[in-house]
XYZ file of C-alpha atoms in Angstrom:
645
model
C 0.000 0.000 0.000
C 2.956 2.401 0.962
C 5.489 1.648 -1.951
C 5.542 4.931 -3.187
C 7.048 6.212 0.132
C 9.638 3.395 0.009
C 10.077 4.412 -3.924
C 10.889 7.798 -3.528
C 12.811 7.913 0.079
C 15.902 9.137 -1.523
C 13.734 12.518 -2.646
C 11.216 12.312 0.065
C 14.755 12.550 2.642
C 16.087 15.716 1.092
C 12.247 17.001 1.455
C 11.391 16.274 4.464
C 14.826 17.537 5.426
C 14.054 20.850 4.566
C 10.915 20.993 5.732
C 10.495 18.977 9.011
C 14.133 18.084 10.171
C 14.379 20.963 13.108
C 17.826 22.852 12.192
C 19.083 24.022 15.860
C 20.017 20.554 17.295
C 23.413 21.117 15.972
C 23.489 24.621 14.888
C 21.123 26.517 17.570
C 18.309 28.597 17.696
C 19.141 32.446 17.937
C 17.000 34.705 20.692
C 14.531 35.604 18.891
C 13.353 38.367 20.475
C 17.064 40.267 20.431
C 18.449 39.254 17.211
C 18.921 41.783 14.267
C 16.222 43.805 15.764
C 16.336 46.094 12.790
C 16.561 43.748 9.916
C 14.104 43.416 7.422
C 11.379 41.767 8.854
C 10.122 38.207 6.139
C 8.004 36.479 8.585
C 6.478 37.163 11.972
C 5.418 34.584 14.610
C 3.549 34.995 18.104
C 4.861 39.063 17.932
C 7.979 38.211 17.149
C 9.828 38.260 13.600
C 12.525 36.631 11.614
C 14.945 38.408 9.555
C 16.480 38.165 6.056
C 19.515 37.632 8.117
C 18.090 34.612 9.553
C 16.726 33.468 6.790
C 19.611 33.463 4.895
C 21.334 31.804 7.548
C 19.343 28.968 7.814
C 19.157 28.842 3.918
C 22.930 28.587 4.194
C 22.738 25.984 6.874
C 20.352 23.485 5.084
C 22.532 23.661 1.451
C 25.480 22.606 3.758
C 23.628 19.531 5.481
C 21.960 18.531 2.189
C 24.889 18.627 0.582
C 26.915 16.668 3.360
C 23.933 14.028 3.854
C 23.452 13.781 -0.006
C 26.715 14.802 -2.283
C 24.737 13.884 -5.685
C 22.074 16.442 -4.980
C 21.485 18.882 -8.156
C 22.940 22.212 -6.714
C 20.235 23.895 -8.542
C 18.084 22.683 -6.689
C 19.337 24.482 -3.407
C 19.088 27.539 -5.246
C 15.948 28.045 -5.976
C 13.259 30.392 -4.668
C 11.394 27.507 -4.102
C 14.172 26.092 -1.726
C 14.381 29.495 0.046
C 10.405 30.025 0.673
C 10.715 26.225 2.373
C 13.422 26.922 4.631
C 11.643 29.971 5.844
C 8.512 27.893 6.396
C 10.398 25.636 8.042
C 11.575 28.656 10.210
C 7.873 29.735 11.310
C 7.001 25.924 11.804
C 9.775 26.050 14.570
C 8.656 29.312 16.006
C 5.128 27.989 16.462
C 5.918 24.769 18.248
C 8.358 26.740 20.540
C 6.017 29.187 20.875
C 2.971 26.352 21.952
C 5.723 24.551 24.134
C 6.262 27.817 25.969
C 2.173 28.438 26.385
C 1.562 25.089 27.248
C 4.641 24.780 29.722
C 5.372 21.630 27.981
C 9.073 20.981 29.899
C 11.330 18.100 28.851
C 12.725 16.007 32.392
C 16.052 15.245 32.788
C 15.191 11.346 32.683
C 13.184 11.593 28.995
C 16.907 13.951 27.962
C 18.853 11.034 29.256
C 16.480 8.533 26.801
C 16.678 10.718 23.979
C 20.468 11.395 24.368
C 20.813 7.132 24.644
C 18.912 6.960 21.237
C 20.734 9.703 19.466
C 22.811 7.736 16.929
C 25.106 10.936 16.480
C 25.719 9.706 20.282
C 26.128 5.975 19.767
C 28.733 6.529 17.055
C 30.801 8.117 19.965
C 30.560 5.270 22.577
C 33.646 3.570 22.869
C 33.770 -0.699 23.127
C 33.285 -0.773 26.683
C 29.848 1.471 26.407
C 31.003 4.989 27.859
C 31.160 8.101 25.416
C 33.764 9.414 24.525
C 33.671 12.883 26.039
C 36.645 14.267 23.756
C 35.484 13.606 20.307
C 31.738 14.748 22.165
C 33.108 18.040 23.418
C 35.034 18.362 19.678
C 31.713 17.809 17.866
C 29.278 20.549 19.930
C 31.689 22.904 20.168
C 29.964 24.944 17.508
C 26.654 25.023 19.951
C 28.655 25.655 22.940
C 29.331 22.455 24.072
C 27.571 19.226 25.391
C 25.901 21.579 27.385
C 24.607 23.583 24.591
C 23.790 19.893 22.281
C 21.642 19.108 25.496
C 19.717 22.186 25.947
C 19.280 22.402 22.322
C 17.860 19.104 21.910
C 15.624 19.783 25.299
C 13.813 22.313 23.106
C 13.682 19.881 20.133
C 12.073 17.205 22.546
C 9.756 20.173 24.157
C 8.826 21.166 20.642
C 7.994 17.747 19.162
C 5.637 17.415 22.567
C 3.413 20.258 21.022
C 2.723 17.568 18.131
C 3.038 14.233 19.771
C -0.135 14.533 21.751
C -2.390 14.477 18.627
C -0.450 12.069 16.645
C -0.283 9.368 19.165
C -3.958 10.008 20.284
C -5.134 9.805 16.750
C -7.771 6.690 16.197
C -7.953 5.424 12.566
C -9.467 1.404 12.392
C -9.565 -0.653 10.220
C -12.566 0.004 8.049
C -10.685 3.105 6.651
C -7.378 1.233 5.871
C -9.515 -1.151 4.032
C -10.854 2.001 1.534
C -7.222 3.512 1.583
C -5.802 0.055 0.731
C -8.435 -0.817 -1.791
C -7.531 2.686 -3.410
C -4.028 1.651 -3.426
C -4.803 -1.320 -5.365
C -7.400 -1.020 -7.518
C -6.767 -1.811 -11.316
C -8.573 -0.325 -13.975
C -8.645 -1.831 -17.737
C -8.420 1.442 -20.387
C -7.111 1.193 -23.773
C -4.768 4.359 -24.413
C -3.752 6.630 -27.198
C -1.000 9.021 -27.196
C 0.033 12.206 -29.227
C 3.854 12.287 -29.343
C 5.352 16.071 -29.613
C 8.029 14.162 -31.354
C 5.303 12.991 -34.417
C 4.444 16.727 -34.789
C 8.081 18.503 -34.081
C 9.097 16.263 -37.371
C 7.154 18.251 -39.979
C 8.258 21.238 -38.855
C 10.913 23.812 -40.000
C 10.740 26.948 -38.676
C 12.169 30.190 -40.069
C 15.081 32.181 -38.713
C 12.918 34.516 -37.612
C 10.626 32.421 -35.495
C 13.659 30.644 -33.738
C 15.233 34.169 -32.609
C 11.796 35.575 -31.293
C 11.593 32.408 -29.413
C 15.308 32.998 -28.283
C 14.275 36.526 -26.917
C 10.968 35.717 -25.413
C 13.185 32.860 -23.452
C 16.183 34.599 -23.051
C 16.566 33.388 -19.383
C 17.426 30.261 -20.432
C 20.341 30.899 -21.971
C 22.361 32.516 -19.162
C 25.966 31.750 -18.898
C 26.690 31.562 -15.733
C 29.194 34.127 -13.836
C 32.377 32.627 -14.093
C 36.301 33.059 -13.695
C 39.666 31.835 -14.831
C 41.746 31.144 -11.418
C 44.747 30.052 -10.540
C 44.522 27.897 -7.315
C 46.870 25.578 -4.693
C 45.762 22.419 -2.803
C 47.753 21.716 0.474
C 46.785 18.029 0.856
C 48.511 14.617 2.702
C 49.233 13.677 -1.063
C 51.054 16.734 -1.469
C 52.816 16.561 1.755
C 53.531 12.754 0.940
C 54.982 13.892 -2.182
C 57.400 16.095 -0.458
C 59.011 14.221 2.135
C 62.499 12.086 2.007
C 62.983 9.311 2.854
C 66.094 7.074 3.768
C 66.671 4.002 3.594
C 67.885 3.761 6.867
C 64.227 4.998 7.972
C 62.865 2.366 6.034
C 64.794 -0.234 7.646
C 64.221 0.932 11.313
C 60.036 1.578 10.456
C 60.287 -1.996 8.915
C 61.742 -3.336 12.277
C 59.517 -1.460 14.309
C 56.313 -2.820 12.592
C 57.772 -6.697 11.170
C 54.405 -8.024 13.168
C 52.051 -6.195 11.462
C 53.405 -7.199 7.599
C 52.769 -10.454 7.128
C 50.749 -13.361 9.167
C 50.539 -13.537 13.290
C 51.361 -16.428 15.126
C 48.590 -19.017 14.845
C 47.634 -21.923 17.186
C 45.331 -24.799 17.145
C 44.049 -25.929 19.609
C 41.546 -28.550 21.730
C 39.495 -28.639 25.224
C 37.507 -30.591 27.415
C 35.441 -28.953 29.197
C 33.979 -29.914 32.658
C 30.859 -27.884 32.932
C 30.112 -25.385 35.987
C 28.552 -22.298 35.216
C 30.026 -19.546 37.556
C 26.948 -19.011 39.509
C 26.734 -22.844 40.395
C 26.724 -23.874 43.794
C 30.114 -23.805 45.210
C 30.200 -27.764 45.565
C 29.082 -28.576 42.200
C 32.122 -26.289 40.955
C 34.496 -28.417 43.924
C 33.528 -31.734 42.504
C 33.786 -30.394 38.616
C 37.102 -29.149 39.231
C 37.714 -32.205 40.852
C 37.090 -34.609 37.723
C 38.448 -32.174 35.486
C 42.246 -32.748 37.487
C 41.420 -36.660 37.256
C 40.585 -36.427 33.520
C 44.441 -34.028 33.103
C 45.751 -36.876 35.566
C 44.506 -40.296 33.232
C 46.255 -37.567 29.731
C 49.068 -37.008 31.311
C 49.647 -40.811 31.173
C 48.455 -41.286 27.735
C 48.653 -37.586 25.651
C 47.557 -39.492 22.471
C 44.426 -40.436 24.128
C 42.740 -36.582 24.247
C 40.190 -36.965 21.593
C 39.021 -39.957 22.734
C 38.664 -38.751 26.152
C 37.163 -35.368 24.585
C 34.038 -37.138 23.198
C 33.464 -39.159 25.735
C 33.680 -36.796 28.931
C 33.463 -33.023 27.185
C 30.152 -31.302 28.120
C 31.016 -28.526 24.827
C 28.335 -29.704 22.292
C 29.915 -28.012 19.882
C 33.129 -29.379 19.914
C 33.002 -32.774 22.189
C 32.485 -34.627 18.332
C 35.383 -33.557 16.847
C 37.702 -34.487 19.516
C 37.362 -31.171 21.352
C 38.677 -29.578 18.287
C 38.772 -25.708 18.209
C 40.795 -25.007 15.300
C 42.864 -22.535 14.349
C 42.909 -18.928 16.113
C 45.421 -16.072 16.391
C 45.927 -14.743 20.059
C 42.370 -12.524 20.955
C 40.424 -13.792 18.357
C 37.059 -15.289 18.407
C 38.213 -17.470 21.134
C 37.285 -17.720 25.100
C 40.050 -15.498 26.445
C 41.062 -18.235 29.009
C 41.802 -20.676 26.577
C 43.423 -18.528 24.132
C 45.733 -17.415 26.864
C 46.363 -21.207 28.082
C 47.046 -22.268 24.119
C 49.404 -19.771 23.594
C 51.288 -19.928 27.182
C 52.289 -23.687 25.899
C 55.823 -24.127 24.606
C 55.096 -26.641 21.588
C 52.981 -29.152 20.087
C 50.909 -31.518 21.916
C 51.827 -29.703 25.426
C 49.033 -30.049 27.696
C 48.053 -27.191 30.142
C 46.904 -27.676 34.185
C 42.961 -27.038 34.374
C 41.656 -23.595 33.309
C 39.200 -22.094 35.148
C 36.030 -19.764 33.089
C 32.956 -18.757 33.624
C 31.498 -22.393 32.166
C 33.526 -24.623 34.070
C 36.705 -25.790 34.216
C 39.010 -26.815 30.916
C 42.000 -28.845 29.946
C 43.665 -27.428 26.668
C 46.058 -29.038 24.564
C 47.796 -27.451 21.931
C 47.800 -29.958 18.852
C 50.065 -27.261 16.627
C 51.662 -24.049 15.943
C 52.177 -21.915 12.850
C 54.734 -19.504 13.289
C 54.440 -15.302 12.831
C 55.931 -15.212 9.005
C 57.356 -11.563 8.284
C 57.987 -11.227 4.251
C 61.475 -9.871 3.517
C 61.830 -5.799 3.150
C 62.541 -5.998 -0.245
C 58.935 -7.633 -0.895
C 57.025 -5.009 1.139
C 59.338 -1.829 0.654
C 56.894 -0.270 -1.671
C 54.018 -0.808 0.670
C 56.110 -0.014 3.563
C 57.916 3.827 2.226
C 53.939 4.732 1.220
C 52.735 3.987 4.767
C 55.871 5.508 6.346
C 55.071 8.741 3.972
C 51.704 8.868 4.980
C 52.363 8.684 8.904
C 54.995 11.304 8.330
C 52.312 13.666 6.124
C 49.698 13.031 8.931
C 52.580 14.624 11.462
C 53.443 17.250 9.653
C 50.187 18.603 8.158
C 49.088 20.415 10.681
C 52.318 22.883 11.181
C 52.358 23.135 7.385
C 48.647 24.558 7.641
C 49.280 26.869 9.759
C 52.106 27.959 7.349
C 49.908 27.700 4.208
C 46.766 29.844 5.766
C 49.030 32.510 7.176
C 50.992 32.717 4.330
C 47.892 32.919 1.691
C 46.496 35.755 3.903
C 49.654 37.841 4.393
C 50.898 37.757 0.844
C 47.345 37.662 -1.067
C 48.875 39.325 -4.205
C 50.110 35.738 -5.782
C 50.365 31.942 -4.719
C 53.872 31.411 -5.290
C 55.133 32.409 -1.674
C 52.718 29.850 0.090
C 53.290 27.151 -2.874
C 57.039 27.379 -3.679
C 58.256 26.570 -0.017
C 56.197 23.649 0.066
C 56.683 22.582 -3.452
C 52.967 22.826 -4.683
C 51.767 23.169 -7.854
C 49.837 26.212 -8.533
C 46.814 25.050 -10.756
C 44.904 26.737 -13.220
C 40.910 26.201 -14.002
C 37.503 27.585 -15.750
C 35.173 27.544 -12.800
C 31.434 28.325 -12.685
C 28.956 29.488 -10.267
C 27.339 26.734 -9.626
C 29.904 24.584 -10.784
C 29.225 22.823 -14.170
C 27.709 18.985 -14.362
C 30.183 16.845 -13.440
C 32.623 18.680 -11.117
C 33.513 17.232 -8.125
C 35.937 17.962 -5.235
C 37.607 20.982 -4.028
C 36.345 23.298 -7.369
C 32.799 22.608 -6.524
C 33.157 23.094 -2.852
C 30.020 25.734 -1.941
C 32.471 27.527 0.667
C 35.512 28.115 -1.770
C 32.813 29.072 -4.497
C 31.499 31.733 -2.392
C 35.005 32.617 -1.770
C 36.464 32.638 -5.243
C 33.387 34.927 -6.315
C 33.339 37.157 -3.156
C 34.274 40.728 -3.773
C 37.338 40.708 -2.886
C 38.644 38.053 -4.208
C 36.796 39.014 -7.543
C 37.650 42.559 -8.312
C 41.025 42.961 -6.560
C 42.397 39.792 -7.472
C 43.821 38.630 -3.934
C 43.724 35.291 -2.330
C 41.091 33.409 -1.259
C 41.757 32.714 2.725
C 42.791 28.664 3.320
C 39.515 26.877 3.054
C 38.978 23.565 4.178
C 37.537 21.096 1.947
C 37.923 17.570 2.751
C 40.135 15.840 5.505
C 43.261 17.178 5.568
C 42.872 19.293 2.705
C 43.158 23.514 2.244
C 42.327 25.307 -0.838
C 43.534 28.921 -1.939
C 42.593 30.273 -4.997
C 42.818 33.596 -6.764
C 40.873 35.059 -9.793
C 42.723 35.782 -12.790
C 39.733 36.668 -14.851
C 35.814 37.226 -14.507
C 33.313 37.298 -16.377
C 29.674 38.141 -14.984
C 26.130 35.980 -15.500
C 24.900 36.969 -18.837
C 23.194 35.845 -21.893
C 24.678 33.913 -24.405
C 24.413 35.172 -28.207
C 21.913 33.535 -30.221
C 24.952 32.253 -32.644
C 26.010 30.050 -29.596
C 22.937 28.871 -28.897
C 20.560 28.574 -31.750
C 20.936 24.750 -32.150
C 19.515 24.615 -28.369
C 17.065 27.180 -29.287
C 15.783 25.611 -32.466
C 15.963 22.185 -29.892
C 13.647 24.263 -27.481
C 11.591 25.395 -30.356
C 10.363 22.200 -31.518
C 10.046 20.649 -28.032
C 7.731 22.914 -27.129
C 5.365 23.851 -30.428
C 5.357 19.624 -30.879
C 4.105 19.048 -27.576
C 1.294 22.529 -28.544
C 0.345 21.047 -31.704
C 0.484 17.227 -29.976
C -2.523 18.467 -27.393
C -4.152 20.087 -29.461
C -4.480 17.376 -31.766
C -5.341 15.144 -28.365
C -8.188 17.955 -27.303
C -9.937 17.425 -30.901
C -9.512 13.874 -31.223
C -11.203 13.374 -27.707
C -13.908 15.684 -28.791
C -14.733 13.396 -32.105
C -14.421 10.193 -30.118
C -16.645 11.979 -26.885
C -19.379 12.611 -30.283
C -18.950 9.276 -31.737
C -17.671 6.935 -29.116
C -18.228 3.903 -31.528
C -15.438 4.774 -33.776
C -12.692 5.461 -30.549
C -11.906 1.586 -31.084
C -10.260 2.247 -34.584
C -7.573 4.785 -32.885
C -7.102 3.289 -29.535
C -4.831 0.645 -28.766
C -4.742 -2.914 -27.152
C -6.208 -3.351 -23.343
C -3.606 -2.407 -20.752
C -3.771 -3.299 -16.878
C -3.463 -0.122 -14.554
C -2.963 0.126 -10.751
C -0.922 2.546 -8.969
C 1.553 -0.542 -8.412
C 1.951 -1.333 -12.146
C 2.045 2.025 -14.064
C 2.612 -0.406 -17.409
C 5.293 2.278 -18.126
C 2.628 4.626 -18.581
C 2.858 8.251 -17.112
C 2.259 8.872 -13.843
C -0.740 11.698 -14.730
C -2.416 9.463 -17.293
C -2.664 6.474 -14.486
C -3.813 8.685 -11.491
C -6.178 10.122 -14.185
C -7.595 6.631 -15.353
C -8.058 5.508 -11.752
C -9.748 8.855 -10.831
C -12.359 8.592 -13.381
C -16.372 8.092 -12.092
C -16.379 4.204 -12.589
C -20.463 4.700 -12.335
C -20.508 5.217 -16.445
C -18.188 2.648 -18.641
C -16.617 3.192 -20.972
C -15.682 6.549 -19.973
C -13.123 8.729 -21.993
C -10.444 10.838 -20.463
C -7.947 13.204 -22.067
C -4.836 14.134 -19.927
C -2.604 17.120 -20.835
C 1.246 15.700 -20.368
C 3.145 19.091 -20.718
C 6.418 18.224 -22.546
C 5.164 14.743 -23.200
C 2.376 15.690 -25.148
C -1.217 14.263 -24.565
C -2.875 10.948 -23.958
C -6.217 9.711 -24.352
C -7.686 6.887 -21.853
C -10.769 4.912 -22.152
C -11.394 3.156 -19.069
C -13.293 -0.148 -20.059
C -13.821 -1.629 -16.316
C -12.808 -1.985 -12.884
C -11.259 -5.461 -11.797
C -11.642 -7.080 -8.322
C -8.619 -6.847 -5.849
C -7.312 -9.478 -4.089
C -8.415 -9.315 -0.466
C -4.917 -9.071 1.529
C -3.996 -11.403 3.803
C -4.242 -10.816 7.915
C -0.921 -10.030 8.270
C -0.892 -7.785 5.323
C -4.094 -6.151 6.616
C -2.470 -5.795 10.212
C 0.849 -4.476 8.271
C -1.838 -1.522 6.209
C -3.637 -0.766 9.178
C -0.252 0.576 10.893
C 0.974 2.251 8.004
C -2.358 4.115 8.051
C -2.607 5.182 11.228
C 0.676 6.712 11.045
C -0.373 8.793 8.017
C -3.349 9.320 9.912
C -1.557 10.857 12.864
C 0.324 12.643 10.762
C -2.679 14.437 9.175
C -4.377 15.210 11.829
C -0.863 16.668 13.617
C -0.370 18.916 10.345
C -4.375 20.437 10.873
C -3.206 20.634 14.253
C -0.130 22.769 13.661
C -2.656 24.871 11.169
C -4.764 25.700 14.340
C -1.294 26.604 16.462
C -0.263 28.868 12.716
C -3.433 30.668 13.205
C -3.461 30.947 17.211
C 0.063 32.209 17.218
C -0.354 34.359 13.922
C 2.453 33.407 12.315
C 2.607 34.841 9.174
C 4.869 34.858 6.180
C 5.740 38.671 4.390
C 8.098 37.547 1.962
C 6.214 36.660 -1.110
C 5.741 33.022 -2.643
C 7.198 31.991 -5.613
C 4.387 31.510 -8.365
C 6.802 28.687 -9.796
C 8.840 25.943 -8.979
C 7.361 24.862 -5.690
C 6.831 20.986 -6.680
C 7.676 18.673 -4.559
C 7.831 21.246 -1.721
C 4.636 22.447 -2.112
C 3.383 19.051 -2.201
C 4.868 17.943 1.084
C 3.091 20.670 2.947
């Protein structure tokens, strides 16, 4: 019933991003009431109003996470008025639930904090293998929201704000008598035979005139904007770079090959095999007595005959899993996969077929014999020296990239008429490039990087030519650039453009002439609805699970049509893909689902449920709290934002 949501996560994640992920649980709310008091004024919410300032701000704020949660996003799509307008609706939708927690004192305790900070998974990916957090890497990550202080309180108002909602959506009632229509909705299938009007069939017998193709060009000149761009010269300070740079000696390689011989080739490795005399460790103390007991008889009787150990294994071991095969373990390295107390008894024997005393564990009490050993094997330097000066450069990068930094961002900044002082010292190339703003399909890396962009394009850096300041963008990476050239947004001529514009041209009047030819051809067969057979083709199967490849707007169109009169014709406009007619011929019967999959519907109903009724809800707190947006709407461009409202 819900596939579309599981479809179309990927776009439904940056949506819902934008428009219901709360911003300040990382990056902070700002007092509303004394922040940029005299800004311009877009949006005002229970008296109090949010800036351009902010606004941009938070704009800026929600590119960067996008970007860092999703790197293939379209750019242009984060630069859209459309964008914009949602972050700032996001904006009021977080003033109004703060505003409704404060009215309705809704406070978060300090034992529902301590639940919501244990299922915070940017928490959990801090706890270190024995459970506890660790409280550097913690403090490093909040330190841009003052701390884990300022994380806490921050998400205290999240968790006070959410409470505003939560109320309705969990007290929402939706049975399953409604499920059953929205399921049945979901699934119905509709038989309709279909014609379609290709632009493509009509675009063919044109040929415009010149004339026609440049008034097109000038009634759509916005199209055909170059974007503001520059020639630059730029310098990467990178590990690869500072890898590049460094000598080294054979002697180093020798005495780092010394130093880490365990770690090149294969560890020690020792098989071994137990009997095990069971007595779990909370056993009464004279069942462990008389275990340990007949464990030192059973290491008595081997001691005599060593040979004997499998044989005694499957008849007195009490581990299933290995009592079979002689009390078999196989083959381990030290502190792997193995019960520690064994481990440490098979590798604290001298050589094969040693025996060791009885071994206490938690589970009883073992006798371990060590059946073999495979020596540590170190390959010769000469076999790993490549392998071994690459790691040895990149440890000695990692050490020194810091201090050379430091060097590179000072020296960028102090000398910001050229490149060479900051890249000749450290023996960087200075690179040249054609950059755009926003960076053309198919860039990548440091060059499309939004913060050396803004940088690169800034006003100083445009019109007097000086450095960019050391920008970080990756791990251990810095990036200085400075403009050599510039050339603003502008049209392009028609010369450079006129095969996209005659492309355009015909796009556009085939898809015209396509409907058109669709809106009289319905009107005919609507007159005569005898002779629609001769045009339309074969039966097709449609349900909103199985499109048949069909548009999306023709299906939701067939399987929106009045089912009370069949045959029933339908025309549906497809913009660029011309125009379809439908004839729905009949409804057929859904399969009833099963109890599970009713029980599984039901669930995902009531969830949408609550969530409807929590959105009229917030409608009521818009209205109570009159919030109210002054910046104006885009007309265009909203899509799936406006949909997700």
């Amino acid at each position: 019933m819900f596939n579309f949501l599981h479809n179309h996560r990927k776009l439904l994640m940056v949506v819902l991003f934008v428009l219901v992920f709360p911003s300040f649980v990382l990056f902070g709310i700002s007092n509303y009431s004394s922040v940029n008091l005299g800004a311009a004024k877009v949006a005002r919410v229970d008296g109090q109003g949010i800036t351009q300032t902010e606004w941009d701000n938070a704009v800026r704020r929600a590119s960067d996470d996008i970007r860092a949660n999703n790197p293939n996003v379209d750019a242009k799509l984060l630069d859209t008025a459309a964008f914009k307008y949602a972050v700032l609706e996001r904006l009021v939708r977080e003033r109004v639930l703060t505003a409704a927690a404060a009215h309705e004192r809704l406070a978060i305790s300090d034992a529902q904090l301590a639940q919501a900070l244990r299922q915070d998974p940017t928490i959990a990916s801090l706890r270190k293998p024995d459970g506890s957090i660790d409280m550097a890497r913690y403090e490093q990550l909040t330190v841009s929201v003052g701390g884990p202080a300022g994380y806490e309180a921050r998400l205290r108002a999240r968790l006070s704000q959410m409470q505003a909602l939560d109320g309705v959506m969990q007290s929402s009632l939706a049975g399953q008598a409604l499920a059953d229509v929205a399921a049945g909705a979901q699934q119905q299938q509709r038989q309709a035979r279909i014609a379609l009007f290709k632009p493509a069939d009509y675009a063919s017998k044109l040929n415009p005139a010149q004339a026609d193709l440049q008034a097109f060009y000038r009634a759509h000149i916005a199209q055909y904007q170059a974007p503001e761009s520059a020639q630059i010269q730029y310098v990467v300070l990178d590990l690869d770079n500072v890898k590049r740079g460094i000598t080294v000696s054979e002697s180093d390689l020798h005495t780092y090959y010394d130093q880490n011989a365990a770690t090149l080739g294969a560890p020690e490795q020792r098989r071994a095999s137990h009997i095990l005399i069971a007595a779990p460790k909370n056993a009464p103390a004279a069942d462990r007595v008389k275990a340990k007991a007949r464990a030192e008889a059973l290491l008595a009787q081997l001691r005599k005959a060593p040979d004997t150990f499998a044989q005694v294994a499957k008849a007195n071991s009490q581990d299933d899993a290995s009592a079979q095969q002689g009390g078999d373990l196989g083959w381990f390295q030290r502190n792997e996969g193995i019960e520690p107390v064994i481990a440490k008894a098979a590798f604290g024997l001298t050589k094969a077929g040693d025996l060791s005393g009885v071994v206490e564990s938690d589970y009883g009490y073992h006798i371990v014999r060590l059946p073999g050993i495979k020596p540590a094997s170190v390959p010769p330097f000469e076999q790993v020296r490549a392998n071994l000066e690459d790691k040895f450069r990149t440890q000695q990068a990692q050490r020194q990239f810091s201090d050379l930094a430091d060097t590179f961002t000072n020296t960028v900044y102090e000398q910001s008429d050229s490149l060479k002082p900051a890249a000749d010292p450290l023996k960087l190339p200075i690179q040249t490039a054609q950059i755009t703003r926003p960076p053309a399909p198919g860039v990548t890396g440091a060059l499309a990087n939004p913060k050396f962009l803004q940088a690169i394009f800034s006003a100083d850096a445009r019109e007097k030519k000086r450095n960019t300041e050391a920008i970080e963008t990756g791990p251990n990476q810095l990036i200085s650039g400075r403009v050599v050239s510039y050339s603003p947004a502008h049209a392009q001529p028609y010369a450079e453009v006129k095969d996209q514009v005659r492309a355009a041209y015909l796009a556009e009047r085939g898809a015209q002439l396509a409907r058109q030819a669709g809106q009289q051809q319905l009107k005919a067969w609507q007159a005569s609805p005898a002779s629609a057979a001769a045009g339309l083709g074969a039966p097709v199967t449609l349900s909103r699970q199985d499109a048949q490849k069909q548009p999306a707007a023709l299906v939701e169109a067939v399987l929106r049509a009045n089912p009370a009169k069949l045959p029933a014709l339908v025309g549906v406009d497809l913009g660029a893909d011309g125009y379809a007619i439908a004839q729905i011929e009949k409804v057929l019967p859904w399969a009833a689902p099963s109890k599970d999959q009713a029980a599984q519907d039901l669930t995902g109903y009531q969830r949408l449920w609550g969530q409807a009724e929590a959105l009229a809800y917030y409608g009521y707190l818009r209205d109570r709290y009159k919030a109210q947006i002054l910046a104006p709407q885009p007309q265009q461009g909203l899509g799936a934002f406006a949909a997700a409202q």
